[in-house]
mmCIF file of N, CA and C in Angstrom:
data_model
loop_
_atom_site.group_PDB
_atom_site.id
_atom_site.type_symbol
_atom_site.label_atom_id
_atom_site.label_comp_id
_atom_site.label_asym_id
_atom_site.label_seq_id
_atom_site.Cartn_x
_atom_site.Cartn_y
_atom_site.Cartn_z
ATOM 1 N N MET A 183 -11.935 -13.103 -2.330
ATOM 2 C CA MET A 183 -11.627 -12.067 -3.473
ATOM 3 C C MET A 183 -12.671 -11.621 -4.075
ATOM 4 N N GLY A 184 -12.397 -10.468 -3.928
ATOM 5 C CA GLY A 184 -13.413 -9.678 -4.655
ATOM 6 C C GLY A 184 -13.203 -8.844 -6.066
ATOM 7 N N VAL A 185 -13.970 -8.415 -7.151
ATOM 8 C CA VAL A 185 -13.657 -7.690 -8.080
ATOM 9 C C VAL A 185 -14.441 -6.709 -8.231
ATOM 10 N N VAL A 186 -13.470 -5.573 -8.832
ATOM 11 C CA VAL A 186 -14.101 -4.071 -8.788
ATOM 12 C C VAL A 186 -13.355 -3.770 -10.113
ATOM 13 N N ILE A 187 -13.974 -2.466 -10.451
ATOM 14 C CA ILE A 187 -13.928 -1.884 -11.934
ATOM 15 C C ILE A 187 -13.131 -0.749 -11.043
ATOM 16 N N ILE A 188 -11.813 -0.239 -11.561
ATOM 17 C CA ILE A 188 -11.158 0.943 -11.092
ATOM 18 C C ILE A 188 -10.281 1.502 -11.975
ATOM 19 N N ASP A 189 -10.189 2.640 -12.073
ATOM 20 C CA ASP A 189 -9.251 3.368 -13.126
ATOM 21 C C ASP A 189 -8.160 4.490 -11.898
ATOM 22 N N GLY A 190 -7.377 5.161 -12.873
ATOM 23 C CA GLY A 190 -6.535 5.999 -12.008
ATOM 24 C C GLY A 190 -7.372 7.140 -11.379
ATOM 25 N N THR A 191 -8.510 7.531 -12.075
ATOM 26 C CA THR A 191 -9.069 8.796 -11.423
ATOM 27 C C THR A 191 -9.687 8.303 -10.190
ATOM 28 N N THR A 192 -10.062 7.070 -9.861
ATOM 29 C CA THR A 192 -10.544 6.657 -8.634
ATOM 30 C C THR A 192 -9.431 6.281 -7.693
ATOM 31 N N VAL A 193 -8.521 5.641 -8.053
ATOM 32 C CA VAL A 193 -7.327 6.034 -6.891
ATOM 33 C C VAL A 193 -6.604 7.431 -6.499
ATOM 34 N N LYS A 194 -6.733 8.282 -7.600
ATOM 35 C CA LYS A 194 -6.172 9.450 -7.448
ATOM 36 C C LYS A 194 -7.055 10.209 -6.447
ATOM 37 N N ALA A 195 -8.800 10.007 -6.655
ATOM 38 C CA ALA A 195 -9.461 10.619 -5.922
ATOM 39 C C ALA A 195 -9.681 10.386 -4.294
ATOM 40 N N PHE A 196 -9.073 8.994 -4.275
ATOM 41 C CA PHE A 196 -9.011 8.493 -2.863
ATOM 42 C C PHE A 196 -7.670 8.640 -2.402
ATOM 43 N N VAL A 197 -6.723 9.093 -2.886
ATOM 44 C CA VAL A 197 -5.403 9.757 -2.309
ATOM 45 C C VAL A 197 -5.534 11.194 -2.106
ATOM 46 N N ASN A 198 -6.233 11.971 -2.941
ATOM 47 C CA ASN A 198 -6.569 13.288 -2.584
ATOM 48 C C ASN A 198 -7.718 13.846 -1.620
ATOM 49 N N ASP A 199 -8.293 12.687 -1.059
ATOM 50 C CA ASP A 199 -9.814 12.808 -0.111
ATOM 51 C C ASP A 199 -8.995 12.673 1.235
ATOM 52 N N GLU A 200 -8.426 13.660 1.460
ATOM 53 C CA GLU A 200 -7.512 13.994 2.852
ATOM 54 C C GLU A 200 -7.943 13.168 4.067
ATOM 55 N N ALA A 201 -9.344 13.402 4.269
ATOM 56 C CA ALA A 201 -9.796 12.702 5.346
ATOM 57 C C ALA A 201 -9.563 11.146 5.352
ATOM 58 N N HIS A 202 -9.966 10.421 4.012
ATOM 59 C CA HIS A 202 -10.461 9.135 4.073
ATOM 60 C C HIS A 202 -9.098 8.776 3.797
ATOM 61 N N PHE A 203 -7.843 9.221 3.090
ATOM 62 C CA PHE A 203 -6.766 8.859 2.904
ATOM 63 C C PHE A 203 -5.913 8.881 4.424
ATOM 64 N N GLN A 204 -6.142 9.575 5.353
ATOM 65 C CA GLN A 204 -5.265 9.926 6.422
ATOM 66 C C GLN A 204 -5.719 8.697 7.441
ATOM 67 N N LYS A 205 -7.215 8.453 7.497
ATOM 68 C CA LYS A 205 -7.931 7.573 8.117
ATOM 69 C C LYS A 205 -7.033 6.415 7.889
ATOM 70 N N SER A 206 -7.159 5.894 6.526
ATOM 71 C CA SER A 206 -6.628 4.615 5.872
ATOM 72 C C SER A 206 -4.975 4.362 6.388
ATOM 73 N N MET A 207 -4.343 5.573 6.263
ATOM 74 C CA MET A 207 -2.803 5.707 6.614
ATOM 75 C C MET A 207 -2.711 5.441 8.220
ATOM 76 N N ASP A 208 -3.572 5.874 8.790
ATOM 77 C CA ASP A 208 -3.506 5.837 10.261
ATOM 78 C C ASP A 208 -3.633 4.453 10.846
ATOM 79 N N GLU A 209 -4.643 3.739 9.878
ATOM 80 C CA GLU A 209 -5.294 2.368 10.432
ATOM 81 C C GLU A 209 -3.632 1.313 9.713
ATOM 82 N N ALA A 210 -3.521 1.273 8.789
ATOM 83 C CA ALA A 210 -2.414 0.819 7.919
ATOM 84 C C ALA A 210 -0.971 0.854 8.828
ATOM 85 N N PHE A 211 -0.710 2.057 9.252
ATOM 86 C CA PHE A 211 0.237 2.023 10.139
ATOM 87 C C PHE A 211 0.374 1.267 11.504
ATOM 88 N N ALA A 212 -0.594 1.937 12.169
ATOM 89 C CA ALA A 212 -0.942 1.246 13.257
ATOM 90 C C ALA A 212 -0.940 -0.596 13.573
ATOM 91 N N SER A 213 -1.391 -1.038 12.490
ATOM 92 C CA SER A 213 -1.646 -2.456 12.322
ATOM 93 C C SER A 213 -0.195 -2.794 12.027
ATOM 94 N N LEU A 214 0.465 -2.316 11.502
ATOM 95 C CA LEU A 214 2.030 -2.692 10.884
ATOM 96 C C LEU A 214 3.166 -2.225 12.142
ATOM 97 N N ASP A 215 2.732 -1.593 13.331
ATOM 98 C CA ASP A 215 3.596 -0.963 14.154
ATOM 99 C C ASP A 215 3.233 -2.075 15.221
ATOM 100 N N ALA A 216 4.262 -3.437 15.328
ATOM 101 C CA ALA A 216 3.915 -4.510 16.148
ATOM 102 C C ALA A 216 4.065 -3.817 17.449
ATOM 103 N N ASN A 217 5.028 -3.261 17.624
ATOM 104 C CA ASN A 217 5.525 -2.978 19.035
ATOM 105 C C ASN A 217 4.961 -1.532 19.923
ATOM 106 N N HIS A 218 4.183 -1.001 18.677
ATOM 107 C CA HIS A 218 3.319 0.355 19.273
ATOM 108 C C HIS A 218 4.179 1.532 19.612
ATOM 109 N N ASP A 219 5.440 1.817 18.859
ATOM 110 C CA ASP A 219 6.608 2.565 19.493
ATOM 111 C C ASP A 219 6.397 3.882 18.543
ATOM 112 N N GLY A 220 5.107 3.822 17.495
ATOM 113 C CA GLY A 220 5.181 4.991 17.031
ATOM 114 C C GLY A 220 5.859 5.128 15.543
ATOM 115 N N VAL A 221 6.969 4.147 15.447
ATOM 116 C CA VAL A 221 7.414 4.071 13.782
ATOM 117 C C VAL A 221 7.733 2.742 13.562
ATOM 118 N N LEU A 222 8.195 2.350 12.499
ATOM 119 C CA LEU A 222 8.214 1.082 11.886
ATOM 120 C C LEU A 222 9.914 0.905 11.788
ATOM 121 N N SER A 223 9.951 -0.359 12.032
ATOM 122 C CA SER A 223 11.225 -0.685 11.871
ATOM 123 C C SER A 223 11.605 -1.454 11.010
ATOM 124 N N ARG A 224 12.571 -2.044 10.208
ATOM 125 C CA ARG A 224 12.935 -2.671 9.124
ATOM 126 C C ARG A 224 12.455 -3.882 9.141
ATOM 127 N N SER A 225 11.913 -4.777 10.367
ATOM 128 C CA SER A 225 11.578 -5.892 10.183
ATOM 129 C C SER A 225 9.945 -5.599 10.255
ATOM 130 N N GLU A 226 9.309 -4.720 10.433
ATOM 131 C CA GLU A 226 8.222 -4.776 10.748
ATOM 132 C C GLU A 226 7.611 -4.047 9.242
ATOM 133 N N LEU A 227 8.248 -3.507 8.604
ATOM 134 C CA LEU A 227 8.220 -3.059 7.247
ATOM 135 C C LEU A 227 8.261 -4.107 6.370
ATOM 136 N N ARG A 228 9.069 -4.959 6.684
ATOM 137 C CA ARG A 228 9.340 -6.295 5.826
ATOM 138 C C ARG A 228 8.445 -7.287 5.822
ATOM 139 N N ARG A 229 7.900 -7.585 6.988
ATOM 140 C CA ARG A 229 6.658 -8.575 7.374
ATOM 141 C C ARG A 229 5.616 -8.120 6.421
ATOM 142 N N ALA A 230 5.357 -6.554 6.341
ATOM 143 C CA ALA A 230 4.033 -6.158 5.597
ATOM 144 C C ALA A 230 4.326 -6.481 3.895
ATOM 145 N N PHE A 231 5.720 -6.262 3.493
ATOM 146 C CA PHE A 231 5.620 -6.201 2.380
ATOM 147 C C PHE A 231 5.944 -7.867 1.680
ATOM 148 N N GLU A 232 6.521 -8.834 2.607
ATOM 149 C CA GLU A 232 6.411 -10.198 2.759
ATOM 150 C C GLU A 232 5.286 -10.728 2.339
ATOM 151 N N SER A 233 4.206 -9.917 3.204
ATOM 152 C CA SER A 233 2.989 -10.723 3.104
ATOM 153 C C SER A 233 2.144 -10.478 1.431
ATOM 154 N N MET A 234 2.696 -9.493 0.819
ATOM 155 C CA MET A 234 2.382 -9.129 -0.452
ATOM 156 C C MET A 234 2.837 -10.194 -1.449
ATOM 157 N N ARG A 235 3.991 -10.893 -1.387
ATOM 158 C CA ARG A 235 4.955 -11.726 -2.156
ATOM 159 C C ARG A 235 4.931 -11.105 -3.274
ATOM 160 N N LEU A 236 5.771 -9.831 -3.464
ATOM 161 C CA LEU A 236 5.987 -9.377 -4.459
ATOM 162 C C LEU A 236 6.928 -9.909 -5.445
ATOM 163 N N ILE A 237 7.823 -10.773 -5.287
ATOM 164 C CA ILE A 237 8.700 -11.571 -6.346
ATOM 165 C C ILE A 237 8.599 -13.211 -6.050
ATOM 166 N N GLU A 238 7.669 -13.447 -5.239
ATOM 167 C CA GLU A 238 7.684 -14.760 -4.771
ATOM 168 C C GLU A 238 6.775 -15.706 -5.528
ATOM 169 N N THR A 239 5.939 -15.185 -6.568
ATOM 170 C CA THR A 239 4.952 -15.614 -7.489
ATOM 171 C C THR A 239 5.076 -14.862 -8.627
ATOM 172 N N ASP A 240 4.778 -16.161 -9.766
ATOM 173 C CA ASP A 240 4.407 -15.480 -10.833
ATOM 174 C C ASP A 240 3.031 -16.301 -11.456
ATOM 175 N N PHE A 241 2.043 -15.523 -11.517
ATOM 176 C CA PHE A 241 0.595 -15.944 -11.930
ATOM 177 C C PHE A 241 0.329 -16.410 -11.352
ATOM 178 N N GLY A 242 0.681 -16.437 -9.633
ATOM 179 C CA GLY A 242 0.131 -17.811 -8.767
ATOM 180 C C GLY A 242 1.082 -19.050 -8.538
ATOM 181 N N VAL A 243 1.896 -19.088 -9.114
ATOM 182 C CA VAL A 243 2.597 -20.366 -9.143
ATOM 183 C C VAL A 243 4.059 -19.792 -8.440
ATOM 184 N N ASP A 244 4.385 -20.048 -6.821
ATOM 185 C CA ASP A 244 5.476 -19.921 -6.359
ATOM 186 C C ASP A 244 6.922 -20.098 -7.121
ATOM 187 N N VAL A 245 7.401 -19.113 -6.901
ATOM 188 C CA VAL A 245 9.011 -19.174 -7.683
ATOM 189 C C VAL A 245 9.846 -18.794 -6.350
ATOM 190 N N ALA A 246 11.074 -19.866 -6.409
ATOM 191 C CA ALA A 246 11.905 -19.793 -5.494
ATOM 192 C C ALA A 246 13.058 -18.597 -5.760
ATOM 193 N N THR A 247 13.123 -17.715 -4.573
ATOM 194 C CA THR A 247 13.833 -16.745 -5.007
ATOM 195 C C THR A 247 15.101 -17.024 -3.578
ATOM 196 N N PRO A 248 16.468 -16.493 -4.021
ATOM 197 C CA PRO A 248 17.284 -16.435 -3.520
ATOM 198 C C PRO A 248 16.787 -15.483 -2.133
ATOM 199 N N PRO A 249 17.480 -15.896 -0.886
ATOM 200 C CA PRO A 249 17.131 -14.896 0.666
ATOM 201 C C PRO A 249 17.705 -13.518 0.427
ATOM 202 N N GLU A 250 19.405 -13.862 -0.195
ATOM 203 C CA GLU A 250 19.745 -12.763 -0.603
ATOM 204 C C GLU A 250 19.332 -11.760 -1.420
ATOM 205 N N GLU A 251 18.668 -12.219 -2.283
ATOM 206 C CA GLU A 251 17.871 -11.287 -3.279
ATOM 207 C C GLU A 251 16.407 -10.540 -2.672
ATOM 208 N N LEU A 252 15.995 -11.462 -1.832
ATOM 209 C CA LEU A 252 14.720 -10.822 -1.170
ATOM 210 C C LEU A 252 15.267 -9.949 -0.186
ATOM 211 N N THR A 253 16.327 -9.901 0.538
ATOM 212 C CA THR A 253 16.795 -8.999 1.415
ATOM 213 C C THR A 253 17.034 -7.810 1.104
ATOM 214 N N LYS A 254 17.774 -8.050 -0.596
ATOM 215 C CA LYS A 254 18.225 -6.412 -1.572
ATOM 216 C C LYS A 254 17.110 -5.608 -1.683
ATOM 217 N N LEU A 255 15.784 -6.672 -1.620
ATOM 218 C CA LEU A 255 14.558 -5.945 -2.842
ATOM 219 C C LEU A 255 14.005 -5.171 -1.320
ATOM 220 N N TYR A 256 13.915 -6.031 -0.093
ATOM 221 C CA TYR A 256 12.998 -5.332 1.047
ATOM 222 C C TYR A 256 14.270 -4.180 1.492
ATOM 223 N N ASP A 257 15.129 -4.170 1.963
ATOM 224 C CA ASP A 257 16.345 -3.272 2.379
ATOM 225 C C ASP A 257 16.328 -2.230 1.311
ATOM 226 N N SER A 258 15.790 -2.030 0.027
ATOM 227 C CA SER A 258 15.859 -1.061 -1.256
ATOM 228 C C SER A 258 14.316 -0.140 -0.633
ATOM 229 N N ILE A 259 13.397 -1.254 -0.588
ATOM 230 C CA ILE A 259 12.007 -0.685 -0.081
ATOM 231 C C ILE A 259 12.331 0.377 1.009
ATOM 232 N N PHE A 260 12.571 -0.145 2.273
ATOM 233 C CA PHE A 260 12.882 -0.030 3.694
ATOM 234 C C PHE A 260 13.462 1.516 3.401
ATOM 235 N N ALA A 261 14.635 1.568 2.482
ATOM 236 C CA ALA A 261 15.407 2.819 2.117
ATOM 237 C C ALA A 261 14.363 3.883 1.713
ATOM 238 N N LYS A 262 13.406 3.260 0.403
ATOM 239 C CA LYS A 262 12.623 4.334 0.064
ATOM 240 C C LYS A 262 11.890 5.006 1.066
ATOM 241 N N PHE A 263 11.451 4.234 1.952
ATOM 242 C CA PHE A 263 10.545 4.908 2.847
ATOM 243 C C PHE A 263 11.269 5.548 4.179
ATOM 244 N N ASP A 264 12.474 5.556 4.101
ATOM 245 C CA ASP A 264 13.504 6.128 5.552
ATOM 246 C C ASP A 264 13.871 7.144 4.925
ATOM 247 N N CYS A 265 12.972 8.239 4.346
ATOM 248 C CA CYS A 265 13.393 9.536 3.840
ATOM 249 C C CYS A 265 14.530 10.290 4.649
ATOM 250 N N ASP A 266 14.503 10.278 5.837
ATOM 251 C CA ASP A 266 15.548 10.860 6.764
ATOM 252 C C ASP A 266 16.773 10.005 7.361
ATOM 253 N N ASN A 267 16.812 8.943 6.529
ATOM 254 C CA ASN A 267 17.957 7.952 6.699
ATOM 255 C C ASN A 267 17.983 7.531 8.313
ATOM 256 N N SER A 268 16.736 7.607 9.108
ATOM 257 C CA SER A 268 16.938 7.418 10.559
ATOM 258 C C SER A 268 17.062 6.350 10.924
ATOM 259 N N GLY A 269 16.714 5.124 10.146
ATOM 260 C CA GLY A 269 16.260 3.674 10.697
ATOM 261 C C GLY A 269 15.235 3.177 10.580
ATOM 262 N N THR A 270 14.506 4.189 11.214
ATOM 263 C CA THR A 270 12.884 3.864 11.267
ATOM 264 C C THR A 270 12.037 4.743 10.190
ATOM 265 N N VAL A 271 10.715 4.264 10.155
ATOM 266 C CA VAL A 271 9.910 4.896 9.399
ATOM 267 C C VAL A 271 8.910 5.682 10.176
ATOM 268 N N ASP A 272 8.794 6.615 10.200
ATOM 269 C CA ASP A 272 7.826 7.408 10.991
ATOM 270 C C ASP A 272 6.313 7.452 10.252
ATOM 271 N N LYS A 273 4.916 8.385 10.950
ATOM 272 C CA LYS A 273 3.973 8.154 9.866
ATOM 273 C C LYS A 273 4.086 8.725 8.850
ATOM 274 N N ASN A 274 4.377 10.238 8.792
ATOM 275 C CA ASN A 274 4.721 10.955 7.827
ATOM 276 C C ASN A 274 5.084 10.286 6.642
ATOM 277 N N GLU A 275 6.543 9.940 6.957
ATOM 278 C CA GLU A 275 7.608 9.148 5.792
ATOM 279 C C GLU A 275 6.300 7.937 5.321
ATOM 280 N N PHE A 276 5.974 6.894 5.895
ATOM 281 C CA PHE A 276 5.074 6.025 5.601
ATOM 282 C C PHE A 276 3.773 6.650 4.884
ATOM 283 N N LYS A 277 3.044 7.635 5.087
ATOM 284 C CA LYS A 277 2.127 8.210 4.204
ATOM 285 C C LYS A 277 2.643 8.713 3.062
ATOM 286 N N ASP A 278 3.772 9.331 3.415
ATOM 287 C CA ASP A 278 3.973 10.128 1.928
ATOM 288 C C ASP A 278 4.653 8.859 0.841
ATOM 289 N N GLU A 279 5.040 8.060 1.175
ATOM 290 C CA GLU A 279 5.659 7.142 0.259
ATOM 291 C C GLU A 279 4.616 6.217 -0.179
ATOM 292 N N ILE A 280 3.386 5.936 0.469
ATOM 293 C CA ILE A 280 2.476 5.118 -0.219
ATOM 294 C C ILE A 280 1.551 6.011 -0.878
ATOM 295 N N ARG A 281 1.315 7.444 -0.697
ATOM 296 C CA ARG A 281 0.886 8.067 -1.423
ATOM 297 C C ARG A 281 1.689 7.942 -2.970
ATOM 298 N N ASN A 282 2.889 8.414 -3.264
ATOM 299 C CA ASN A 282 3.822 7.910 -4.285
ATOM 300 C C ASN A 282 3.458 6.693 -4.860
ATOM 301 N N ILE A 283 3.169 5.561 -4.139
ATOM 302 C CA ILE A 283 3.082 4.382 -4.716
ATOM 303 C C ILE A 283 1.924 4.217 -5.671
ATOM 304 N N LEU A 284 0.717 4.617 -4.690
ATOM 305 C CA LEU A 284 -0.525 4.950 -5.465
ATOM 306 C C LEU A 284 -0.793 5.719 -6.404
ATOM 307 N N LEU A 285 -0.008 6.993 -6.508
ATOM 308 C CA LEU A 285 0.080 7.929 -7.545
ATOM 309 C C LEU A 285 -0.057 7.469 -8.984
ATOM 310 N N ALA A 286 1.318 6.205 -8.573
ATOM 311 C CA ALA A 286 2.616 5.978 -9.431
ATOM 312 C C ALA A 286 1.586 4.492 -10.210
ATOM 313 N N ILE A 287 0.540 3.848 -8.994
ATOM 314 C CA ILE A 287 -0.169 3.049 -9.598
ATOM 315 C C ILE A 287 -1.470 3.472 -10.783
ATOM 316 N N ALA A 288 -2.117 4.833 -10.014
ATOM 317 C CA ALA A 288 -3.019 5.706 -10.921
ATOM 318 C C ALA A 288 -2.584 5.670 -11.803
ATOM 319 N N ASP A 289 -1.441 6.637 -12.503
ATOM 320 C CA ASP A 289 -0.706 6.914 -13.994
ATOM 321 C C ASP A 289 -0.517 5.573 -14.727
ATOM 322 N N GLY A 290 0.110 4.315 -13.828
ATOM 323 C CA GLY A 290 -0.235 3.250 -14.903
ATOM 324 C C GLY A 290 -1.734 2.798 -15.265
ATOM 325 N N LEU A 291 -2.475 2.950 -14.138
ATOM 326 C CA LEU A 291 -3.953 2.454 -14.438
ATOM 327 C C LEU A 291 -4.371 3.472 -15.813
ATOM 328 N N GLY A 292 -3.990 4.740 -15.612
ATOM 329 C CA GLY A 292 -4.691 5.554 -16.820
ATOM 330 C C GLY A 292 -6.413 6.246 -16.575
ATOM 331 N N SER A 293 -6.926 6.067 -17.624
ATOM 332 C CA SER A 293 -8.429 6.709 -17.281
ATOM 333 C C SER A 293 -9.311 5.487 -17.755
ATOM 334 N N ASN A 294 -8.879 4.764 -18.250
ATOM 335 C CA ASN A 294 -9.485 3.614 -18.999
ATOM 336 C C ASN A 294 -10.000 2.678 -17.808
ATOM 337 N N PRO A 295 -10.982 2.552 -17.313
ATOM 338 C CA PRO A 295 -11.456 1.770 -16.257
ATOM 339 C C PRO A 295 -11.224 -0.012 -16.559
ATOM 340 N N ILE A 296 -10.797 -0.582 -15.386
ATOM 341 C CA ILE A 296 -10.299 -2.176 -15.792
ATOM 342 C C ILE A 296 -11.089 -2.776 -14.671
ATOM 343 N N GLN A 297 -11.219 -4.213 -14.727
ATOM 344 C CA GLN A 297 -11.878 -5.079 -13.870
ATOM 345 C C GLN A 297 -10.480 -5.589 -13.210
ATOM 346 N N MET A 298 -10.490 -5.328 -11.666
ATOM 347 C CA MET A 298 -9.604 -6.221 -10.963
ATOM 348 C C MET A 298 -9.915 -6.779 -10.083
ATOM 349 N N ALA A 299 -9.078 -7.874 -10.026
ATOM 350 C CA ALA A 299 -9.566 -9.086 -8.632
ATOM 351 C C ALA A 299 -8.858 -8.768 -7.238
ATOM 352 N N LEU A 300 -9.518 -8.261 -6.312
ATOM 353 C CA LEU A 300 -8.635 -7.881 -5.111
ATOM 354 C C LEU A 300 -9.016 -8.735 -4.051
ATOM 355 N N GLU A 301 -8.095 -9.195 -3.061
ATOM 356 C CA GLU A 301 -8.332 -9.872 -2.029
ATOM 357 C C GLU A 301 -9.203 -8.847 -1.132
ATOM 358 N N ASP A 302 -9.904 -9.681 -0.488
ATOM 359 C CA ASP A 302 -11.248 -8.934 0.223
ATOM 360 C C ASP A 302 -10.455 -8.650 1.770
ATOM 361 N N GLY A 303 -11.055 -7.699 2.341
ATOM 362 C CA GLY A 303 -10.555 -7.034 3.404
ATOM 363 C C GLY A 303 -10.322 -5.459 3.633
ATOM 364 N N ASP A 304 -10.367 -4.843 4.528
ATOM 365 C CA ASP A 304 -10.386 -3.343 4.662
ATOM 366 C C ASP A 304 -9.214 -2.795 4.843
ATOM 367 N N LYS A 305 -8.072 -4.017 4.740
ATOM 368 C CA LYS A 305 -6.475 -3.296 4.544
ATOM 369 C C LYS A 305 -6.232 -2.696 3.149
ATOM 370 N N ASN A 306 -6.839 -3.486 2.089
ATOM 371 C CA ASN A 306 -6.545 -3.457 1.022
ATOM 372 C C ASN A 306 -7.167 -1.776 0.307
ATOM 373 N N LEU A 307 -5.689 -1.143 -0.036
ATOM 374 C CA LEU A 307 -6.166 0.376 -0.458
ATOM 375 C C LEU A 307 -6.831 0.404 -1.656
ATOM 376 N N LEU A 308 -6.452 -0.194 -2.902
ATOM 377 C CA LEU A 308 -7.351 -0.100 -4.000
ATOM 378 C C LEU A 308 -8.611 -0.256 -3.760
ATOM 379 N N LYS A 309 -8.985 -1.561 -2.800
ATOM 380 C CA LYS A 309 -10.389 -1.719 -2.705
ATOM 381 C C LYS A 309 -11.111 -0.550 -2.066
ATOM 382 N N GLN A 310 -10.113 0.225 -0.849
ATOM 383 C CA GLN A 310 -10.710 1.255 -0.163
ATOM 384 C C GLN A 310 -10.944 2.342 -1.392
ATOM 385 N N ALA A 311 -10.529 2.617 -2.406
ATOM 386 C CA ALA A 311 -10.366 3.467 -3.169
ATOM 387 C C ALA A 311 -11.675 3.532 -3.842
ATOM 388 N N ALA A 312 -11.821 1.983 -4.508
ATOM 389 C CA ALA A 312 -13.206 1.682 -5.261
ATOM 390 C C ALA A 312 -14.461 1.898 -4.269
ATOM 391 N N ASP A 313 -14.268 1.503 -2.866
ATOM 392 C CA ASP A 313 -15.330 1.635 -2.211
ATOM 393 C C ASP A 313 -16.017 3.259 -1.757
ATOM 394 N N LEU A 314 -14.644 3.918 -1.846
ATOM 395 C CA LEU A 314 -14.865 5.698 -1.578
ATOM 396 C C LEU A 314 -15.675 6.137 -2.844
ATOM 397 N N GLU A 315 -15.060 5.576 -4.200
ATOM 398 C CA GLU A 315 -15.773 6.003 -5.497
ATOM 399 C C GLU A 315 -17.456 5.281 -5.289
ATOM 400 N N ALA A 316 -17.499 3.933 -4.945
ATOM 401 C CA ALA A 316 -18.889 3.626 -4.933
ATOM 402 C C ALA A 316 -19.987 4.363 -3.834
ATOM 403 N N SER A 317 -19.409 4.784 -2.961
ATOM 404 C CA SER A 317 -20.245 5.541 -1.876
ATOM 405 C C SER A 317 -20.733 6.659 -2.041
ATOM 406 N N LYS A 318 -19.391 7.747 -3.045
ATOM 407 C CA LYS A 318 -19.804 9.025 -3.416
ATOM 408 C C LYS A 318 -20.909 8.895 -4.330
ATOM 409 N N THR A 319 -20.831 7.915 -5.345
ATOM 410 C CA THR A 319 -22.096 7.937 -6.512
ATOM 411 C C THR A 319 -23.151 7.453 -6.171
ATOM 412 N N ALA A 320 -23.104 6.946 -4.720
ATOM 413 C CA ALA A 320 -24.498 6.399 -4.135
ATOM 414 C C ALA A 320 -25.198 7.300 -3.633
ATOM 415 N N LYS A 321 -23.989 8.230 -2.985
ATOM 416 C CA LYS A 321 -24.681 9.566 -2.241
ATOM 417 C C LYS A 321 -25.512 10.541 -3.186
ATOM 418 N N ALA A 322 -24.558 10.565 -4.632
ATOM 419 C CA ALA A 322 -25.103 11.314 -5.521
ATOM 420 C C ALA A 322 -26.479 11.029 -6.390
ATOM 421 N N ALA A 323 -26.520 9.457 -6.191
ATOM 422 C CA ALA A 323 -27.760 9.389 -6.588
ATOM 423 C C ALA A 323 -28.983 9.403 -5.924
ATOM 424 N N ASP A 324 -29.126 9.476 -4.526
ATOM 425 C CA ASP A 324 -29.962 9.602 -3.870
ATOM 426 C C ASP A 324 -30.210 11.191 -3.768
#
């Protein structure tokens, strides 16, 4: 677990840096595409969101959620990603929806920096945003 200082501007800069954002989305998509068919199925996307434990914890304490409620949640998430209602999520749909999610997070964070504990690892998009800002700050200082 690492701690970063982050604000909405940092997240927006990450999303707007097309090269870094595209690379991150390609890597994230590839890690989720278990069968390497170029699209995400409902189960592949669900596994990703299950790993985030969106509603199964309350400040670190496990909370029992009925399986039907979880299925409804994950089905609604999948529907948001599957913009063309094809039954799968392609790379562009994935990238566009992740962009929307990150921009919503950025709006929620606002411009006041906050200290945030984030899980370590290269897959964490908020950590990638903070790392990108740190690298730009280091280059500017040189």
